[in-house]
Short mmCIF file of C-alpha atoms in Angstrom, two decimals:
data_model
loop_
_atom_site.label_atom_id
_atom_site.label_comp_id
_atom_site.label_asym_id
_atom_site.label_seq_id
_atom_site.Cartn_x
_atom_site.Cartn_y
_atom_site.Cartn_z
CA MET O 1 19.12 -13.10 -23.40
CA SER O 2 19.72 -13.63 -19.69
CA LYS O 3 18.52 -16.92 -18.19
CA PHE O 4 17.17 -14.98 -15.21
CA SER O 5 13.54 -13.83 -15.39
CA SER O 6 12.93 -10.16 -16.08
CA GLN O 7 10.76 -9.98 -12.95
CA ASP O 8 13.53 -11.37 -10.71
CA ILE O 9 16.11 -8.96 -12.11
CA LEU O 10 13.72 -6.04 -11.52
CA TYR O 11 13.35 -7.15 -7.89
CA TYR O 12 17.14 -7.41 -7.51
CA ILE O 13 17.87 -4.01 -9.03
CA ASP O 14 15.15 -2.34 -6.94
CA ALA O 15 16.59 -3.81 -3.74
CA ILE O 16 20.15 -2.74 -4.58
CA LEU O 17 19.02 0.81 -5.33
CA LYS O 18 16.94 0.90 -2.15
CA TYR O 19 19.74 -0.16 0.21
CA SER O 20 22.85 0.94 -1.75
CA ASN O 21 24.41 -2.16 -0.26
CA TYR O 22 24.56 -5.64 -1.76
CA SER O 23 24.54 -7.47 1.58
CA LYS O 24 21.46 -5.63 2.85
CA ALA O 25 19.72 -6.01 -0.50
CA ALA O 26 20.42 -9.75 -0.54
CA LYS O 27 19.14 -10.11 3.02
CA SER O 28 15.90 -8.32 2.13
CA LEU O 29 15.46 -10.69 -0.83
CA TYR O 30 16.38 -13.76 1.27
CA ILE O 31 19.14 -14.78 -1.11
CA SER O 32 22.88 -14.83 -0.57
CA GLN O 33 25.03 -11.77 -1.29
CA PRO O 34 27.40 -13.74 -3.58
CA TYR O 35 24.43 -14.98 -5.62
CA LEU O 36 23.02 -11.45 -5.99
CA THR O 37 26.43 -10.14 -7.07
CA GLN O 38 26.80 -13.02 -9.52
CA VAL O 39 23.41 -12.32 -11.14
CA ILE O 40 24.14 -8.62 -11.67
CA LYS O 41 27.65 -9.31 -12.99
CA ARG O 42 26.28 -11.97 -15.35
CA VAL O 43 23.72 -9.55 -16.80
CA GLU O 44 26.30 -6.77 -17.04
CA GLY O 45 28.62 -9.17 -18.85
CA GLU O 46 25.92 -10.12 -21.34
CA LEU O 47 25.12 -6.46 -22.01
CA ASN O 48 28.79 -5.40 -21.90
CA CYS O 49 28.05 -2.41 -19.70
CA GLU O 50 27.71 -1.35 -16.07
CA LEU O 51 24.10 -1.11 -14.85
CA ILE O 52 24.57 0.42 -11.39
CA THR O 53 27.10 2.99 -10.18
CA ARG O 54 28.86 1.68 -7.08
CA ASN O 55 31.59 4.27 -6.57
CA LYS O 56 29.44 6.65 -4.52
CA LEU O 57 26.32 6.61 -2.38
CA PRO O 58 23.47 6.33 -2.96
CA TYR O 59 23.70 3.80 -5.79
CA ARG O 60 22.09 4.94 -9.04
CA LEU O 61 21.36 3.41 -12.43
CA THR O 62 23.84 4.28 -15.14
CA GLU O 63 22.43 5.65 -18.39
CA GLN O 64 22.71 2.14 -19.84
CA GLY O 65 21.06 0.80 -16.70
CA LYS O 66 18.10 3.13 -17.13
CA ILE O 67 17.58 1.86 -20.67
CA TYR O 68 17.77 -1.77 -19.50
CA TYR O 69 15.38 -1.13 -16.61
CA GLN O 70 12.84 0.44 -18.97
CA TYR O 71 13.25 -2.56 -21.27
CA LEU O 72 12.52 -5.03 -18.46
CA THR O 73 9.46 -3.05 -17.42
CA SER O 74 8.15 -2.93 -20.99
CA LEU O 75 8.56 -6.71 -21.32
CA GLU O 76 6.36 -7.29 -18.28
CA ASN O 77 3.71 -4.86 -19.54
CA LYS O 78 3.68 -6.22 -23.11
CA TYR O 79 3.34 -9.80 -21.91
CA ALA O 80 0.47 -8.83 -19.61
CA LYS O 81 -1.33 -7.10 -22.51
CA LEU O 82 -0.75 -10.10 -24.79
CA LEU O 83 -2.36 -12.49 -22.30
CA LYS O 84 -5.30 -10.15 -21.75
CA ASP O 85 -5.93 -9.67 -25.49
CA ILE O 86 -5.85 -13.41 -26.12
CA SER O 87 -8.13 -14.04 -23.17
CA ASP O 88 -10.64 -11.39 -24.27
CA VAL O 89 -10.99 -13.02 -27.70
CA SER O 90 -11.18 -16.58 -26.34
CA ASP O 91 -13.83 -15.88 -23.72
CA MET O 92 -16.22 -13.56 -25.57
CA ASP O 93 -19.18 -15.97 -25.51
CA ARG O 94 -18.91 -17.23 -21.93
CA THR O 95 -18.41 -15.69 -18.50
CA VAL O 96 -14.97 -16.62 -17.28
CA ILE O 97 -13.58 -15.65 -13.88
CA LYS O 98 -9.83 -15.92 -13.47
CA ILE O 99 -8.64 -16.51 -9.92
CA GLY O 100 -5.09 -16.63 -8.60
CA VAL O 101 -4.31 -18.63 -5.46
CA LEU O 102 -1.42 -20.46 -3.80
CA PRO O 103 -1.99 -24.21 -4.43
CA SER O 104 -1.90 -25.26 -0.77
CA LEU O 105 -4.25 -22.41 0.19
CA GLY O 106 -6.62 -23.20 -2.66
CA THR O 107 -6.84 -26.80 -1.46
CA TYR O 108 -8.41 -25.49 1.74
CA LEU O 109 -10.40 -22.42 0.66
CA LEU O 110 -11.82 -23.17 -2.80
CA PRO O 111 -13.92 -26.26 -1.90
CA LEU O 112 -15.65 -24.20 0.79
CA PHE O 113 -17.44 -21.86 -1.62
CA ILE O 114 -16.73 -22.51 -5.32
CA PRO O 115 -19.11 -25.52 -5.76
CA GLU O 116 -22.06 -23.59 -4.34
CA PHE O 117 -21.18 -20.51 -6.42
CA LEU O 118 -21.08 -22.59 -9.64
CA ASP O 119 -24.42 -24.21 -8.77
CA LYS O 120 -25.85 -20.69 -8.81
CA HIS O 121 -24.00 -19.74 -12.01
CA PRO O 122 -23.63 -22.93 -14.10
CA ASN O 123 -22.61 -21.00 -17.24
CA CYS O 124 -19.67 -19.41 -15.45
CA ARG O 125 -16.25 -20.99 -15.81
CA ILE O 126 -13.48 -20.62 -13.20
CA GLU O 127 -9.88 -20.54 -14.42
CA LEU O 128 -7.30 -21.05 -11.70
CA THR O 129 -3.75 -19.74 -11.75
CA GLU O 130 -1.90 -21.52 -8.95
CA VAL O 131 1.23 -19.52 -8.25
CA LEU O 132 3.00 -17.76 -5.39
CA PRO O 133 1.15 -14.75 -3.88
CA GLU O 134 3.52 -12.11 -5.29
CA LYS O 135 2.82 -13.41 -8.81
CA SER O 136 -0.96 -13.45 -8.25
CA GLU O 137 -0.77 -9.90 -6.91
CA LYS O 138 1.11 -8.68 -9.97
CA LEU O 139 -1.25 -10.47 -12.37
CA THR O 140 -4.28 -8.93 -10.63
CA GLN O 141 -2.71 -5.47 -10.83
CA ASN O 142 -2.16 -6.04 -14.56
CA ASN O 143 -5.80 -7.18 -14.99
CA GLU O 144 -4.66 -10.66 -16.07
CA LEU O 145 -6.54 -12.08 -13.10
CA ASP O 146 -10.01 -11.02 -12.00
CA PHE O 147 -9.52 -12.03 -8.38
CA TRP O 148 -6.72 -13.05 -6.08
CA ILE O 149 -7.44 -15.21 -3.04
CA GLY O 150 -4.78 -15.06 -0.35
CA GLN O 151 -3.94 -14.35 3.24
CA ASN O 152 -2.69 -11.25 5.10
CA SER O 153 -4.56 -8.48 3.29
CA ARG O 154 -2.69 -5.71 5.09
CA ASN O 155 0.36 -6.40 2.94
CA ILE O 156 -1.29 -6.11 -0.48
CA SER O 157 -0.90 -3.29 -3.00
CA PRO O 158 -3.04 -0.14 -2.61
CA ASN O 159 -4.11 -0.70 -6.23
CA LEU O 160 -6.24 -3.62 -5.03
CA ASN O 161 -9.45 -3.73 -3.03
CA SER O 162 -10.01 -6.65 -0.70
CA VAL O 163 -12.57 -8.15 1.66
CA SER O 164 -11.55 -10.65 4.33
CA TRP O 165 -12.78 -13.12 6.93
CA GLY O 166 -11.01 -11.36 9.80
CA ARG O 167 -8.02 -12.27 11.99
CA HIS O 168 -6.96 -15.86 12.62
CA ARG O 169 -4.11 -17.15 14.76
CA TYR O 170 -1.12 -19.39 14.10
CA ARG O 171 0.06 -22.38 16.09
CA ALA O 172 3.58 -23.70 16.53
CA VAL O 173 4.06 -27.46 16.23
CA ILE O 174 6.99 -28.29 18.54
CA PRO O 175 8.45 -31.80 18.07
CA ARG O 176 10.73 -33.69 20.45
CA CYS O 177 13.89 -32.48 18.66
CA CYS O 178 13.28 -28.95 20.00
CA ASP O 179 14.72 -27.90 23.36
CA ILE O 180 11.41 -26.21 24.28
CA TYR O 181 9.41 -29.44 23.86
CA LEU O 182 7.51 -30.45 27.02
CA GLU O 183 7.04 -34.14 27.79
CA ASN O 184 3.47 -35.46 27.64
CA THR O 185 1.95 -32.03 27.02
CA ALA O 186 -0.61 -31.77 24.22
CA VAL O 187 -1.14 -28.01 24.21
CA ILE O 188 1.21 -25.51 25.84
CA PRO O 189 -0.75 -22.53 27.23
CA GLU O 190 -0.71 -19.39 25.08
CA GLY O 191 1.73 -16.68 26.17
CA THR O 192 4.06 -18.99 28.11
CA ILE O 193 6.82 -19.20 25.48
CA ASP O 194 8.81 -16.20 24.29
CA ILE O 195 8.44 -15.87 20.51
CA SER O 196 12.22 -15.50 20.08
CA LYS O 197 12.70 -18.99 21.59
CA ILE O 198 10.41 -20.38 18.93
CA LEU O 199 12.33 -18.63 16.16
CA PHE O 200 15.69 -19.97 17.42
CA GLN O 201 14.56 -23.61 16.97
CA ARG O 202 15.22 -25.90 14.01
CA LEU O 203 12.60 -24.65 11.54
CA VAL O 204 10.56 -26.24 8.77
CA LEU O 205 9.02 -23.39 6.77
CA THR O 206 6.93 -22.66 3.71
CA SER O 207 8.93 -21.49 0.70
CA LYS O 208 10.01 -17.89 0.06
CA GLY O 209 7.25 -15.82 -1.50
CA SER O 210 4.37 -17.41 0.42
CA ALA O 211 2.28 -15.14 2.64
CA ILE O 212 3.07 -17.24 5.72
CA ARG O 213 6.79 -17.11 5.01
CA LYS O 214 6.72 -13.33 4.57
CA GLN O 215 5.22 -12.93 8.03
CA ILE O 216 7.74 -15.29 9.61
CA ASP O 217 10.60 -13.51 7.83
CA GLN O 218 9.33 -10.22 9.24
CA LEU O 219 9.38 -11.71 12.75
CA LEU O 220 12.91 -12.98 12.20
CA ASN O 221 13.99 -9.47 11.22
CA VAL O 222 12.22 -7.87 14.18
CA TYR O 223 13.83 -10.23 16.67
CA LYS O 224 17.16 -10.24 14.78
CA VAL O 225 17.24 -14.04 14.57
CA GLU O 226 19.39 -15.86 12.01
CA PRO O 227 17.09 -18.84 11.32
CA ASN O 228 18.16 -22.47 11.33
CA ILE O 229 15.99 -23.61 8.42
CA ILE O 230 16.11 -27.37 7.98
CA MET O 231 13.73 -27.64 5.04
CA GLU O 232 11.21 -25.63 2.99
CA SER O 233 8.07 -26.67 1.09
CA THR O 234 5.43 -24.92 -1.02
CA ASP O 235 2.78 -27.11 0.65
CA ILE O 236 1.75 -26.25 4.21
CA ASN O 237 0.59 -29.85 4.77
CA THR O 238 4.06 -31.12 3.89
CA VAL O 239 5.52 -28.65 6.38
CA LEU O 240 3.17 -29.97 9.05
CA LYS O 241 4.02 -33.62 8.36
CA LEU O 242 7.75 -32.89 8.51
CA ALA O 243 7.28 -31.19 11.88
CA THR O 244 5.18 -34.00 13.34
CA GLY O 245 7.83 -36.38 11.99
CA ASN O 246 10.40 -34.70 14.31
CA LEU O 247 12.37 -32.78 11.67
CA GLY O 248 11.85 -29.31 13.14
CA LEU O 249 9.38 -26.75 14.45
CA ALA O 250 6.64 -25.54 12.09
CA ILE O 251 4.35 -22.50 12.30
CA ILE O 252 0.90 -23.41 10.97
CA PRO O 253 -2.33 -21.40 10.48
CA GLU O 254 -5.06 -22.54 12.85
CA SER O 255 -7.18 -23.51 9.82
CA VAL O 256 -4.82 -26.46 9.26
CA TYR O 257 -5.93 -29.35 11.46
CA VAL O 258 -3.31 -30.76 13.84
CA LYS O 259 -4.15 -33.88 15.84
CA GLU O 260 -2.92 -33.76 19.42
CA CYS O 261 -0.08 -36.19 20.12
CA PRO O 262 1.75 -35.17 23.33
CA THR O 263 4.27 -38.03 23.18
CA LYS O 264 5.61 -36.74 19.85
CA TYR O 265 5.00 -32.97 19.75
CA ASN O 266 3.39 -30.02 21.49
CA ILE O 267 0.92 -27.55 20.00
CA TYR O 268 1.44 -23.94 21.06
CA PRO O 269 -1.12 -21.22 20.17
CA ILE O 270 0.91 -18.13 19.24
CA PRO O 271 -0.62 -14.91 20.66
CA ILE O 272 -2.65 -13.25 17.94
CA ASP O 273 -0.92 -9.91 18.58
CA GLU O 274 2.44 -11.53 17.76
CA LEU O 275 1.33 -13.26 14.57
CA SER O 276 -2.01 -13.43 12.79
CA LEU O 277 -3.51 -13.76 9.33
CA ASP O 278 -6.72 -13.10 7.48
CA TYR O 279 -8.08 -14.79 4.35
CA PHE O 280 -9.09 -12.34 1.63
CA ILE O 281 -10.36 -12.03 -1.91
CA ALA O 282 -8.91 -9.05 -3.81
CA TYR O 283 -9.55 -7.32 -7.12
CA HIS O 284 -8.29 -4.26 -8.98
CA THR O 285 -9.61 -0.94 -7.66
CA GLU O 286 -10.66 0.06 -11.20
CA ARG O 287 -12.71 -3.10 -11.72
CA THR O 288 -16.47 -2.54 -11.91
CA LEU O 289 -18.02 -5.49 -10.11
CA THR O 290 -20.79 -7.38 -11.92
CA LYS O 291 -23.60 -9.27 -10.20
CA ILE O 292 -21.63 -12.50 -10.74
CA ASP O 293 -18.54 -10.90 -9.18
CA ASN O 294 -20.55 -9.84 -6.15
CA ASP O 295 -22.07 -13.31 -5.83
CA LEU O 296 -18.57 -14.79 -5.81
CA ILE O 297 -17.45 -12.39 -3.07
CA ASP O 298 -20.62 -13.07 -1.06
CA ALA O 299 -20.07 -16.83 -1.32
CA PHE O 300 -16.49 -16.38 -0.11
CA LEU O 301 -17.56 -14.27 2.86
CA THR O 302 -20.55 -16.44 3.76
CA HIS O 303 -18.44 -19.57 4.07
CA GLY O 304 -15.83 -17.61 5.96
CA GLN O 305 -18.28 -17.21 8.80
CA ASP O 306 -18.43 -20.99 9.26
CA GLU O 307 -14.74 -21.79 8.88
CA THR O 308 -13.58 -24.99 10.56
CA PRO O 309 -10.03 -26.39 10.66
CA ILE O 310 -8.99 -28.88 8.01
CA GLY O 311 -9.59 -32.43 9.17
CA ASP O 312 -12.34 -31.60 11.68
#
């Protein structure tokens, strides 16, 4: 059995078939072309067959490749059904709501509305699955999660319904190590820095797979910038601290509190038309919402009206 996850290999094969080019596929996945080639060759070696025809365009699955692809898909579906069956038996006598959320996002959003919701429904139990957004999305589509809380609802699957707080802006934290840093300036006026100049700086970013990172990667593609990424973290607060510590520029949602310190870094509000996000709660389109479900959504939306930045 391959050491690579079935989900990752599915992503890799899909990208190769989409672009019929390993370099373009690797770029879309934000991995290196040699690594992508190595993974496919390793799997082909284990199976002792060729999975993808490469001698003519467009690339296609071989007959063996089609069988393997169906096998990977069935693994994902069977595992999803197993978890659901176990969950259904375990939770028959108590209302359980399963929520997926990115850990750093949950740290901010969940305390805003979950305590009040549970005060109203003391017999309800919340089970958190703290994983990257793409995993939460897939689990919600498979009905392994009841709800997914995330950001940037316009990018989610059409199989999911969502309600959101509306658009929020990002801010760039520009430390002294950047050539666009301005001495003794707390906040640089919005619209005075070209977005491409921000992207060409030394960058400290959230890890691949996060909603914030997906948006930044899209900007990098639009402006055709090869990023100089100094470090990555799954925690947005770690990213912020690294930036304020003069490691590199960070792009932070406005909900994350940043104390002004003009002698060490600038804060630049990025125009909302260039980059924006919304916080949402999503669920499967086929899910019939109960009163408890609706109360959870209402609690989420109600507290969204009174959002204040972390630390204020």
